[in-house]
mmCIF file with all atom_site columns, C-alpha atoms in Angstrom:
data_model
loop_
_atom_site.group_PDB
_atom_site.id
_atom_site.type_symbol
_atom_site.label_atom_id
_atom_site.label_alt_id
_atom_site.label_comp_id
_atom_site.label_asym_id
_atom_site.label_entity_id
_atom_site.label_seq_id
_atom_site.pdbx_PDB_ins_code
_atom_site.Cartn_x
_atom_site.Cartn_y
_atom_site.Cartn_z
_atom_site.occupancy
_atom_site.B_iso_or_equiv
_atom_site.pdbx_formal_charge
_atom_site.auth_seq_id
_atom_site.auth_comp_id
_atom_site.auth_asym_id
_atom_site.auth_atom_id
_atom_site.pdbx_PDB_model_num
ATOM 1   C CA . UNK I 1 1   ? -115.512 -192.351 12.418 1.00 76.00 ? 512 UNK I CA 1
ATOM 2   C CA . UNK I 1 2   ? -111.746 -192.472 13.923 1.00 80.00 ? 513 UNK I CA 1
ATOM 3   C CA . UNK I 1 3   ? -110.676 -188.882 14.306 1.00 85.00 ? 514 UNK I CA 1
ATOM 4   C CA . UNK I 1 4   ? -107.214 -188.844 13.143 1.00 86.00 ? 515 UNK I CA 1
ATOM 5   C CA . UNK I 1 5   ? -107.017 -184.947 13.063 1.00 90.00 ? 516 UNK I CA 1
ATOM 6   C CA . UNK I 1 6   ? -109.071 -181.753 13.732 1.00 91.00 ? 517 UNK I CA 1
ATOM 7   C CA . UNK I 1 7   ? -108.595 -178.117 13.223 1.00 91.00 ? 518 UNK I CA 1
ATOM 8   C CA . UNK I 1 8   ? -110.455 -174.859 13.894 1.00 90.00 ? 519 UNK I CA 1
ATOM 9   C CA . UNK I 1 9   ? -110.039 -174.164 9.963  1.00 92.00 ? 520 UNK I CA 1
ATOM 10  C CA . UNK I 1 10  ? -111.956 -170.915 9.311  1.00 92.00 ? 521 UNK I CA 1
ATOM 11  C CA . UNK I 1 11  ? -113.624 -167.975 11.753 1.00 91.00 ? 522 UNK I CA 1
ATOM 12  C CA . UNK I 1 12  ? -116.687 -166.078 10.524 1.00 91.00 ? 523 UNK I CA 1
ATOM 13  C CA . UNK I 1 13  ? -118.237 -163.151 11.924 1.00 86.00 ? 524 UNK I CA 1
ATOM 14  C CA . UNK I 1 14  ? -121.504 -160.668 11.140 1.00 84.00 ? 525 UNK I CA 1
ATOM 15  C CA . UNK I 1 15  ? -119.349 -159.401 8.274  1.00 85.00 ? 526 UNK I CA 1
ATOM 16  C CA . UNK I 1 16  ? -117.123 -161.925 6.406  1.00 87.00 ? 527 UNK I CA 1
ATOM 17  C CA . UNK I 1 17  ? -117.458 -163.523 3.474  1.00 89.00 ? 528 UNK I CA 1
ATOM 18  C CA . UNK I 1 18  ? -118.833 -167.303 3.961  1.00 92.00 ? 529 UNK I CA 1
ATOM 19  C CA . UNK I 1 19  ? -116.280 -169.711 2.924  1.00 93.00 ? 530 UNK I CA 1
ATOM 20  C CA . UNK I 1 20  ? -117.531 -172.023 -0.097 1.00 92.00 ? 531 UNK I CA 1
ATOM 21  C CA . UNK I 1 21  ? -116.025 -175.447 1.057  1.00 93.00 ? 532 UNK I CA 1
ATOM 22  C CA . UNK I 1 22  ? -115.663 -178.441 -1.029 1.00 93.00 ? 533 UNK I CA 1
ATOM 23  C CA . UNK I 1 23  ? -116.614 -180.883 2.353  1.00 94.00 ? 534 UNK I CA 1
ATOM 24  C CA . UNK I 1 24  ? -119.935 -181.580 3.821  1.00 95.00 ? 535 UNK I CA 1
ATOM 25  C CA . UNK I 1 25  ? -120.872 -179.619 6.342  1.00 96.00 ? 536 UNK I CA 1
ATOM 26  C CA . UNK I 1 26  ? -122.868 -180.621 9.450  1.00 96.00 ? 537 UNK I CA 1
ATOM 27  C CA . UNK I 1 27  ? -123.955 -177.244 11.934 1.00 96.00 ? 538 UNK I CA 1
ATOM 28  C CA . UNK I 1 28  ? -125.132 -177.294 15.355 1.00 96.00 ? 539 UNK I CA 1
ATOM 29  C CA . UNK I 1 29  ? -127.391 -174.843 16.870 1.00 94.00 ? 540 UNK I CA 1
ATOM 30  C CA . UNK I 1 30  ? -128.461 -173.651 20.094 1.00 93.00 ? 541 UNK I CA 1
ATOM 31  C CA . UNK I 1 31  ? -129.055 -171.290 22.724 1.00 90.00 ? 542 UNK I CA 1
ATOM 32  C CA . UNK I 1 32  ? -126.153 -169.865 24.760 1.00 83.00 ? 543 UNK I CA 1
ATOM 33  C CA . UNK I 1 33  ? -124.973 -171.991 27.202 1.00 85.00 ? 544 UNK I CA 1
ATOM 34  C CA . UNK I 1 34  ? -127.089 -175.293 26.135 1.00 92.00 ? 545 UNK I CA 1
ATOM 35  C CA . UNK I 1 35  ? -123.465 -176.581 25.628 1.00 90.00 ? 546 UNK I CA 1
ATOM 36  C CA . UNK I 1 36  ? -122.691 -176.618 21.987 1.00 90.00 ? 547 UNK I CA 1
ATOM 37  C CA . UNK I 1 37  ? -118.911 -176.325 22.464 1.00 86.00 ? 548 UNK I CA 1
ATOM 38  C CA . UNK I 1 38  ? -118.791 -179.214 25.340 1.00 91.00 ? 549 UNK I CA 1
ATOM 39  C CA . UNK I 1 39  ? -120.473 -181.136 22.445 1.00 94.00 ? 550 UNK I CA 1
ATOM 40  C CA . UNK I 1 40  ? -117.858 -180.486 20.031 1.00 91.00 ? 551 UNK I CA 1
ATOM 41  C CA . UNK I 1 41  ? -115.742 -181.459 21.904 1.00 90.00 ? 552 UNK I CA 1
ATOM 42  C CA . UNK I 1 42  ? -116.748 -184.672 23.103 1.00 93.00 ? 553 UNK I CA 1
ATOM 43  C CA . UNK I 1 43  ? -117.239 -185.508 19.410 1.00 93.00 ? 554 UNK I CA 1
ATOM 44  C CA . UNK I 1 44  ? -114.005 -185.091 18.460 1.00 88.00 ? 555 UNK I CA 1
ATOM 45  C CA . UNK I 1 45  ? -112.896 -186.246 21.641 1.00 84.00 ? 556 UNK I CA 1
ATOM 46  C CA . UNK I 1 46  ? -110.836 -182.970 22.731 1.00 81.00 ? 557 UNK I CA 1
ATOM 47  C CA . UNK I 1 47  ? -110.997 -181.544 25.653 1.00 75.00 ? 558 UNK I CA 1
ATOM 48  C CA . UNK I 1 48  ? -110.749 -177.740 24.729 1.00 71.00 ? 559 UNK I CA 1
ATOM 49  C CA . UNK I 1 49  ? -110.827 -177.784 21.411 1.00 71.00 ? 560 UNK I CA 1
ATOM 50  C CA . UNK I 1 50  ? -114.033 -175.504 21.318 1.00 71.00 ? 561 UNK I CA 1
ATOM 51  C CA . UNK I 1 51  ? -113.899 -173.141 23.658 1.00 67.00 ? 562 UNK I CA 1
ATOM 52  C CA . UNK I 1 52  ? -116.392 -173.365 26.610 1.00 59.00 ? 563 UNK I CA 1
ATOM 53  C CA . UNK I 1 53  ? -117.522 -170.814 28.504 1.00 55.00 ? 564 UNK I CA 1
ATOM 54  C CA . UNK I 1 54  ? -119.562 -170.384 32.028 1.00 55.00 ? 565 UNK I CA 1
ATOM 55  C CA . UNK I 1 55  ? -120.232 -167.111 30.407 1.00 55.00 ? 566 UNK I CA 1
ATOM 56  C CA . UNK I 1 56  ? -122.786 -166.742 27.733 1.00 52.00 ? 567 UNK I CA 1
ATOM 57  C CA . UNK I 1 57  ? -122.513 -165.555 24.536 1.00 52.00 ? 568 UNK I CA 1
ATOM 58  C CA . UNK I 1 58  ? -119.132 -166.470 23.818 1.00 53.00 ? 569 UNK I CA 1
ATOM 59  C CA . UNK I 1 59  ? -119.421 -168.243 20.720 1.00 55.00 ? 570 UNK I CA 1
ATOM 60  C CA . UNK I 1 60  ? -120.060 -164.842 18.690 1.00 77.00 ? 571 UNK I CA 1
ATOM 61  C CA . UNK I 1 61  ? -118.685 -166.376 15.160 1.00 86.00 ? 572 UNK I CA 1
ATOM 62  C CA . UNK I 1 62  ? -119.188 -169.392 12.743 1.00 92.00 ? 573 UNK I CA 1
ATOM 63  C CA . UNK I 1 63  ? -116.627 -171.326 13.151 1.00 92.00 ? 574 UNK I CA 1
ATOM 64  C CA . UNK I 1 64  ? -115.677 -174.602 11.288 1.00 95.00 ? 575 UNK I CA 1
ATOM 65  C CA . UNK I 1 65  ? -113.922 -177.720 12.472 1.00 94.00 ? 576 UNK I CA 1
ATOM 66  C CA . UNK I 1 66  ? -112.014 -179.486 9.814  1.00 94.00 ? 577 UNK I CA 1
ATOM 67  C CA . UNK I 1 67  ? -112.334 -183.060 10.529 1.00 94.00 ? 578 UNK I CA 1
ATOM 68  C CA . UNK I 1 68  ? -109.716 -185.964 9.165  1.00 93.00 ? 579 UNK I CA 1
ATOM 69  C CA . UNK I 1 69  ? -109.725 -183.591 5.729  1.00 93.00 ? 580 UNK I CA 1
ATOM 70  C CA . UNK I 1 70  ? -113.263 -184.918 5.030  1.00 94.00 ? 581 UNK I CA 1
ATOM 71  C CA . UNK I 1 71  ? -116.210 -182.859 6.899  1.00 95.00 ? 582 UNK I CA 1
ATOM 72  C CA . UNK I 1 72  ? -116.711 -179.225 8.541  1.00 96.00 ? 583 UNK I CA 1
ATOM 73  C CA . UNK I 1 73  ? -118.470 -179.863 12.053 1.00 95.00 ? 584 UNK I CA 1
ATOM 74  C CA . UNK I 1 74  ? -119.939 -176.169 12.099 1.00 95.00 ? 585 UNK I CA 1
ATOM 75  C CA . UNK I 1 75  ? -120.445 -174.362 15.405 1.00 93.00 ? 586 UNK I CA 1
ATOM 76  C CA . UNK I 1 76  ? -123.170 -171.483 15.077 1.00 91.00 ? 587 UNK I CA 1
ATOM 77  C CA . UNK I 1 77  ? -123.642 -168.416 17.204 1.00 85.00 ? 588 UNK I CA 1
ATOM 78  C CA . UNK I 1 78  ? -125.738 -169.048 20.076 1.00 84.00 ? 589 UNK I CA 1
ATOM 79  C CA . UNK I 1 79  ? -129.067 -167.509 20.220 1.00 78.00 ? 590 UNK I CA 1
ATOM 80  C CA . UNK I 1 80  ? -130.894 -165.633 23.077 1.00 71.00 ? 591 UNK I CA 1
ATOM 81  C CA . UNK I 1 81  ? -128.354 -164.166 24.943 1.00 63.00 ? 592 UNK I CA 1
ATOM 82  C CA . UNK I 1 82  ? -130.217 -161.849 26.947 1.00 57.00 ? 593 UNK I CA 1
ATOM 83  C CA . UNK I 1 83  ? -126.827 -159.456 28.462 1.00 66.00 ? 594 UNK I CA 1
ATOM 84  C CA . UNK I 1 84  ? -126.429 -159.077 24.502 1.00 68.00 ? 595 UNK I CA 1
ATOM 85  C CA . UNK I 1 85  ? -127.559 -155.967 22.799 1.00 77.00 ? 596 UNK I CA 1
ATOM 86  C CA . UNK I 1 86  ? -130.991 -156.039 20.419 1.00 79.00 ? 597 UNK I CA 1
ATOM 87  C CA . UNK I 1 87  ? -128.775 -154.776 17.709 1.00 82.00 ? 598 UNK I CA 1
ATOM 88  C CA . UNK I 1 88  ? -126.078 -157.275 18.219 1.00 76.00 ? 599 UNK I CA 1
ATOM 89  C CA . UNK I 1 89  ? -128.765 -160.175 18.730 1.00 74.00 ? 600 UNK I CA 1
ATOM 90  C CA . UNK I 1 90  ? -129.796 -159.190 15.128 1.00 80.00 ? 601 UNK I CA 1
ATOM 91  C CA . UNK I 1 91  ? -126.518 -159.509 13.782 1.00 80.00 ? 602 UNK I CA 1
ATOM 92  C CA . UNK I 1 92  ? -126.236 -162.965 15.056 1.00 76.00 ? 603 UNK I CA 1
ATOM 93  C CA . UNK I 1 93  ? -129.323 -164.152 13.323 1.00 80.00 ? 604 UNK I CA 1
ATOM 94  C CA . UNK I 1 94  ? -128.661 -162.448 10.126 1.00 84.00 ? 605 UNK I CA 1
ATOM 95  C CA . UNK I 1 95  ? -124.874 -164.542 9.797  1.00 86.00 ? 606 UNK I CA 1
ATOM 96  C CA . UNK I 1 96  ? -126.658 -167.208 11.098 1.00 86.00 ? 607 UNK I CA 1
ATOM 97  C CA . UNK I 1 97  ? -129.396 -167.071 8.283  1.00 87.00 ? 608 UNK I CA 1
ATOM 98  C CA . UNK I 1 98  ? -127.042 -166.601 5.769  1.00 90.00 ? 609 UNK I CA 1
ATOM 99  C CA . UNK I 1 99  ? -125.235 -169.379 6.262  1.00 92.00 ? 610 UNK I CA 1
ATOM 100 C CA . UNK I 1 100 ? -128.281 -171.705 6.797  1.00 90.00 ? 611 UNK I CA 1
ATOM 101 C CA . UNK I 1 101 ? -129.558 -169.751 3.326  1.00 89.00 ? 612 UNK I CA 1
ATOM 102 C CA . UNK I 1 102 ? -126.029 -170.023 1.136  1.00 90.00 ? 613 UNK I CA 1
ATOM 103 C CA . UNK I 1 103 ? -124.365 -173.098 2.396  1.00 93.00 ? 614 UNK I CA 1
ATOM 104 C CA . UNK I 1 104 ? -124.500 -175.787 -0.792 1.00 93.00 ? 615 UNK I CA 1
ATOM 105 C CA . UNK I 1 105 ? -122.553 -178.211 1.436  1.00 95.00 ? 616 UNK I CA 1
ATOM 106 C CA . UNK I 1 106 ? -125.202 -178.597 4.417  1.00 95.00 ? 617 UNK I CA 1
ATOM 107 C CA . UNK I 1 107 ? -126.318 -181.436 5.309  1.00 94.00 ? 618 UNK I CA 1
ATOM 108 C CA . UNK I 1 108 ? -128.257 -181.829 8.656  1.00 94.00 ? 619 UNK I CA 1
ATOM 109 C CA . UNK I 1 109 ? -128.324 -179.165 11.531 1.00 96.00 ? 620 UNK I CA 1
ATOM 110 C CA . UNK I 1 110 ? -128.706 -180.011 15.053 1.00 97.00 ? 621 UNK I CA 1
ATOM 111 C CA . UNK I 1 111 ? -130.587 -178.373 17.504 1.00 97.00 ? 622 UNK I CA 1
ATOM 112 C CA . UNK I 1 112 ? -129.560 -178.743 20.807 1.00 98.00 ? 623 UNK I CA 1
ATOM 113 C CA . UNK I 1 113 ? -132.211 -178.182 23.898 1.00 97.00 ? 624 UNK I CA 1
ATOM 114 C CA . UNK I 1 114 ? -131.215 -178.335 27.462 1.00 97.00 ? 625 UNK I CA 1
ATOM 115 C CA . UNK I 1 115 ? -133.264 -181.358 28.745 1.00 97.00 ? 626 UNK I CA 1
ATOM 116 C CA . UNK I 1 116 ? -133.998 -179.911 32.396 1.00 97.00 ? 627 UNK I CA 1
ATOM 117 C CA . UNK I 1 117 ? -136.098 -177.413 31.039 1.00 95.00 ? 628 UNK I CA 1
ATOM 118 C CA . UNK I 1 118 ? -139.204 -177.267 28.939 1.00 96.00 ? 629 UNK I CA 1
ATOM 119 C CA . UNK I 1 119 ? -137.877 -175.685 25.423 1.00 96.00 ? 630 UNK I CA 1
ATOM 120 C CA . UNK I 1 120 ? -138.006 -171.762 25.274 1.00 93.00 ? 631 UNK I CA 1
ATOM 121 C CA . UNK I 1 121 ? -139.759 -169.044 22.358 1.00 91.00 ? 632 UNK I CA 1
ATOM 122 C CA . UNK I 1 122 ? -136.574 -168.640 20.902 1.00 89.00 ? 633 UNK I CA 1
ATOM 123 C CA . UNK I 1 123 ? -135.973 -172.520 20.898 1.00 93.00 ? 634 UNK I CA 1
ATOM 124 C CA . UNK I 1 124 ? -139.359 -173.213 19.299 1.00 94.00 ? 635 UNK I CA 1
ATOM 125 C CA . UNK I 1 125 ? -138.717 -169.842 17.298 1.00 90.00 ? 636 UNK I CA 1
ATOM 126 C CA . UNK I 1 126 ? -135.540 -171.832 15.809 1.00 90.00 ? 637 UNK I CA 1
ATOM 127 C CA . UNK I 1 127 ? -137.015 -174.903 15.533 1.00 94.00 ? 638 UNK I CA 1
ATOM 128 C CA . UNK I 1 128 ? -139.665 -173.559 13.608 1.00 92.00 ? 639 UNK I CA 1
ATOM 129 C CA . UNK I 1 129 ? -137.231 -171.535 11.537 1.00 88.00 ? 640 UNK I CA 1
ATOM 130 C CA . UNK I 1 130 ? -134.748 -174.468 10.771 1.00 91.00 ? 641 UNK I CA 1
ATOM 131 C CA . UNK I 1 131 ? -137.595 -176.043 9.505  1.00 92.00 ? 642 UNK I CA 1
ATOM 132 C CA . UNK I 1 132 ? -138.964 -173.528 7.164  1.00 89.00 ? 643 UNK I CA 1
ATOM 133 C CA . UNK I 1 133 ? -135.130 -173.215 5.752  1.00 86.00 ? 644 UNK I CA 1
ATOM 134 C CA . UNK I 1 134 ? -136.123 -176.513 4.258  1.00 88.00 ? 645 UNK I CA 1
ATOM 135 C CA . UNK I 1 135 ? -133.847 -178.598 6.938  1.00 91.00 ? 646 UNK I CA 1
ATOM 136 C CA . UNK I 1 136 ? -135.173 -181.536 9.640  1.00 92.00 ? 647 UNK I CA 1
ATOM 137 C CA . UNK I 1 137 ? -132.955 -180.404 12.880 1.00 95.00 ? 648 UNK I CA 1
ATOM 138 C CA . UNK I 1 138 ? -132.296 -183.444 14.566 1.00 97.00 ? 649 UNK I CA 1
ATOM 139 C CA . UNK I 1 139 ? -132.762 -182.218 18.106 1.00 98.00 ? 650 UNK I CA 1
ATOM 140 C CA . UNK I 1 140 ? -129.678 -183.082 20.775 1.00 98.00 ? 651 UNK I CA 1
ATOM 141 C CA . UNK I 1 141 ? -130.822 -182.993 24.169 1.00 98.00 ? 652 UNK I CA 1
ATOM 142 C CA . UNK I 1 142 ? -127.954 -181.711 26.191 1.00 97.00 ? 653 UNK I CA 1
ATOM 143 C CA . UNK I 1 143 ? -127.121 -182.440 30.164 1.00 97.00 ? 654 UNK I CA 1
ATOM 144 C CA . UNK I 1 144 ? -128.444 -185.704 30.360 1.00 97.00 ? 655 UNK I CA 1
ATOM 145 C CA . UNK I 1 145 ? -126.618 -186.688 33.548 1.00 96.00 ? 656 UNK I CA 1
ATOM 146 C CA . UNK I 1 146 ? -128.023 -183.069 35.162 1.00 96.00 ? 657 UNK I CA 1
ATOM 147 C CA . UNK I 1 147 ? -131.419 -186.137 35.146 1.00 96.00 ? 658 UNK I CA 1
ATOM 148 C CA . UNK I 1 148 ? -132.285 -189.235 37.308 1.00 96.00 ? 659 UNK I CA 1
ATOM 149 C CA . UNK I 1 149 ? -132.420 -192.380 35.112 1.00 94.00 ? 660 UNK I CA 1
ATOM 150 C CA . UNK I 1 150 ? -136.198 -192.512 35.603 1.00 97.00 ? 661 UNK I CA 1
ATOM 151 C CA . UNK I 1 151 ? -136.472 -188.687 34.756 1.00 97.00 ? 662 UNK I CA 1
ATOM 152 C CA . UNK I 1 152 ? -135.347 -189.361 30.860 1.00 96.00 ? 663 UNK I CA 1
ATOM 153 C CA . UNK I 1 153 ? -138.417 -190.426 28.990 1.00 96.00 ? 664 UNK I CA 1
ATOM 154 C CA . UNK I 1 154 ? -140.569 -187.798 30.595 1.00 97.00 ? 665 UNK I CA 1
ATOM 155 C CA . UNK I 1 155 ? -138.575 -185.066 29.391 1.00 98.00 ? 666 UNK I CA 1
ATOM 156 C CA . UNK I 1 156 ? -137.909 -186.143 26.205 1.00 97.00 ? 667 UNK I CA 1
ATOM 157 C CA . UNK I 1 157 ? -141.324 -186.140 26.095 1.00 97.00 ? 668 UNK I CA 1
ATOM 158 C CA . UNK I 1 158 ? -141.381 -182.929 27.037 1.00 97.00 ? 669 UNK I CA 1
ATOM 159 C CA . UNK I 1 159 ? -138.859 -181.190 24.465 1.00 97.00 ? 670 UNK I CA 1
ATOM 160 C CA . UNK I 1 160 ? -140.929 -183.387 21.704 1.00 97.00 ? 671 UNK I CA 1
ATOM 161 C CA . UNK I 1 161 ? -144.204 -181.376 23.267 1.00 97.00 ? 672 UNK I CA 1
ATOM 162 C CA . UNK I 1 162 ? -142.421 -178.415 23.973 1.00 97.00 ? 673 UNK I CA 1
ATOM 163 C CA . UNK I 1 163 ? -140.805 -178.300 20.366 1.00 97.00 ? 674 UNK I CA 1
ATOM 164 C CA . UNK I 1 164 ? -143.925 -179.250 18.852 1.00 96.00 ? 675 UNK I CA 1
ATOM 165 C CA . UNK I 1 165 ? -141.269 -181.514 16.545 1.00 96.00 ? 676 UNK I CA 1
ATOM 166 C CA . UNK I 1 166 ? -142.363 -183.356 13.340 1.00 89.00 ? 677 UNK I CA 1
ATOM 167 C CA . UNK I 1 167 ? -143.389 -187.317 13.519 1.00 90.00 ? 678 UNK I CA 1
ATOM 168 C CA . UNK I 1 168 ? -139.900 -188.885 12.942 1.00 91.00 ? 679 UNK I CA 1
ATOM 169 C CA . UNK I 1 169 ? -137.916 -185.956 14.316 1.00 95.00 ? 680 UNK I CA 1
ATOM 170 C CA . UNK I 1 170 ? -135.168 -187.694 16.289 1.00 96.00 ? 681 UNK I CA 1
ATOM 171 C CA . UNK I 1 171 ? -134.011 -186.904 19.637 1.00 97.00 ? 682 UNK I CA 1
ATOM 172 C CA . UNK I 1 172 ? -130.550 -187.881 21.231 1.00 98.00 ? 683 UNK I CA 1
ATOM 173 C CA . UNK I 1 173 ? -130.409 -187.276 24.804 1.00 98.00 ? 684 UNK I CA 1
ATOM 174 C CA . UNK I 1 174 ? -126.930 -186.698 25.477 1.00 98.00 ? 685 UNK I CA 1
ATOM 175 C CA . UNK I 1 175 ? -123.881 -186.088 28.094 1.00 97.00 ? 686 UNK I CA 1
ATOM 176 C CA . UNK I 1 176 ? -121.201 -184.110 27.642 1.00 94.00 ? 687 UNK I CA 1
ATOM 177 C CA . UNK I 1 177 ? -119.820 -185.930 30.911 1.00 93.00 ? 688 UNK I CA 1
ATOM 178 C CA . UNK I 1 178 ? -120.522 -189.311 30.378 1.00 95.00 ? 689 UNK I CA 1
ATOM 179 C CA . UNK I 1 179 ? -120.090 -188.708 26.336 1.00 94.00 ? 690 UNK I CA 1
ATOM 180 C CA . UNK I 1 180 ? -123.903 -190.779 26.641 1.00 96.00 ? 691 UNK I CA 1
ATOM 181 C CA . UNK I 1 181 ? -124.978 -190.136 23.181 1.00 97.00 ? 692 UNK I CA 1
ATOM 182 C CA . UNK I 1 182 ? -122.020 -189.497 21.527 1.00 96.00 ? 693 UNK I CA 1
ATOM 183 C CA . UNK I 1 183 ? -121.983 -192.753 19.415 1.00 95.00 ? 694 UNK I CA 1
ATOM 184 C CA . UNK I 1 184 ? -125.467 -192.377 18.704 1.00 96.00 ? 695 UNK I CA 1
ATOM 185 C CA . UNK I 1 185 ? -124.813 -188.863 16.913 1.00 96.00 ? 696 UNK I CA 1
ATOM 186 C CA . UNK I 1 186 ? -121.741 -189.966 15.046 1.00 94.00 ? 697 UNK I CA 1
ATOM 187 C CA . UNK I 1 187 ? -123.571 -192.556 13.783 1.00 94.00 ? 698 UNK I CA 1
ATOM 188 C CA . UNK I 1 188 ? -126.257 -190.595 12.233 1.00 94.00 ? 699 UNK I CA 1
ATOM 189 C CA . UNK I 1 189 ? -123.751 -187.839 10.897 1.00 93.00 ? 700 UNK I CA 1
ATOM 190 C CA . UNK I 1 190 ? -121.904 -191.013 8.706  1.00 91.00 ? 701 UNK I CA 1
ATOM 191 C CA . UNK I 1 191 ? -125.521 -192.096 7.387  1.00 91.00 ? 702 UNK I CA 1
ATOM 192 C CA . UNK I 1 192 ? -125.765 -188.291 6.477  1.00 87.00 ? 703 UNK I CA 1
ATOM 193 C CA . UNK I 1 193 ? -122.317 -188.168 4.947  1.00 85.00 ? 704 UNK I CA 1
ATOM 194 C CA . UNK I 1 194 ? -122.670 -191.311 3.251  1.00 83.00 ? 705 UNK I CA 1
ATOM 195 C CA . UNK I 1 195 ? -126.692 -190.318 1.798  1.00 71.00 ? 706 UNK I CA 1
ATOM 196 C CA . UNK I 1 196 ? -124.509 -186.935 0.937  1.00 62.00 ? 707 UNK I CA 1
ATOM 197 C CA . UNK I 1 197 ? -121.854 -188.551 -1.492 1.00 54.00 ? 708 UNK I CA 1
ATOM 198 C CA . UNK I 1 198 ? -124.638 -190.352 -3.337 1.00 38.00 ? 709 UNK I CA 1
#
């Protein structure tokens, strides 16, 4: 896809009302920090677009990219913050349920997994719960050049194991420095837009 124009279009938190959109919608989910927002904006090939954070926690709303006037790219709170309150952690997982639950314009979530490290309970825990929404994350596994070339395989291997991920389940290993990856995803998000329309 050529990205002639992008714009942070609408801003959700624990208690607004989720916008009913008339464009697909494609979310991305992760744990704090796995670099969602570096992702975003390496897609859309901005630099600061989404707003990244050494800090945690900083995505605390929904918020949706309007792409070319055609497709939301959907950034989702990220999960398992551990400086964040119980009560606040909650919160988070209830907008982010009722979005996965009400959204009629979904059409693929990704899960993005830091590929250093062997996936956590709450990334199996939202693996497991992505999957029971009725959706097949496709999993994105982040800081790819943190890896040796030879390293790859073997922890791919290990988010697949670590996941315990569906036969078929893709994973994209990808680098928000090199952009490794990043034609790989658009790809599959225009097979997902085009299986969408049909």
């Amino acid at each position: 896809m050529i990205i002639k124009n992008v714009s942070l279009d609408i801003v959700c938190g624990v208690t607004s009302v989720l916008p009913e959109n008339a464009w697909p919608e494609i979310a991305f989910a992760g744990k704090s920090n796995v670099g969602k927002s570096s992702l975003i904006n390496a897609l859309m090939n901005r630099k600061s677009l989404a707003r990244t954070s050494a800090q945690p926690g900083k995505t605390q709303t929904i918020n949706f990219y309007n792409i070319n006037n055609c497709m939301y790219l959907v950034d989702l709170p990220g999960y398992g913050y551990a400086k964040v309150s119980q009560k606040e952690k909650e919160k988070w997982g209830k907008l982010i349920e009722r979005y996965l639950n009400s959204s009629r314009m979904l059409r693929a979530v990704f899960l993005l997994i830091d590929i250093r490290h062997d996936p956590s309970a709450n990334d199996r825990q939202m693996y497991e719960w992505i999957v029971s929404q009725g959706y097949e994350p496709i999993i994105i596994a982040t800081k790819l050049d943190k890896l040796k070339r030879s390293q790859i395989q073997k922890h791919v291997k290990m988010v697949r194991e670590g996941l315990g991920l569906l036969p078929g389940t893709k994973v994209i290993p990808f680098s928000a420095v090199s952009k490794q990856g990043r034609e790989e995803i658009w790809e599959l998000m225009d097979q997902l837009l085009e299986t969408g329309e049909q």
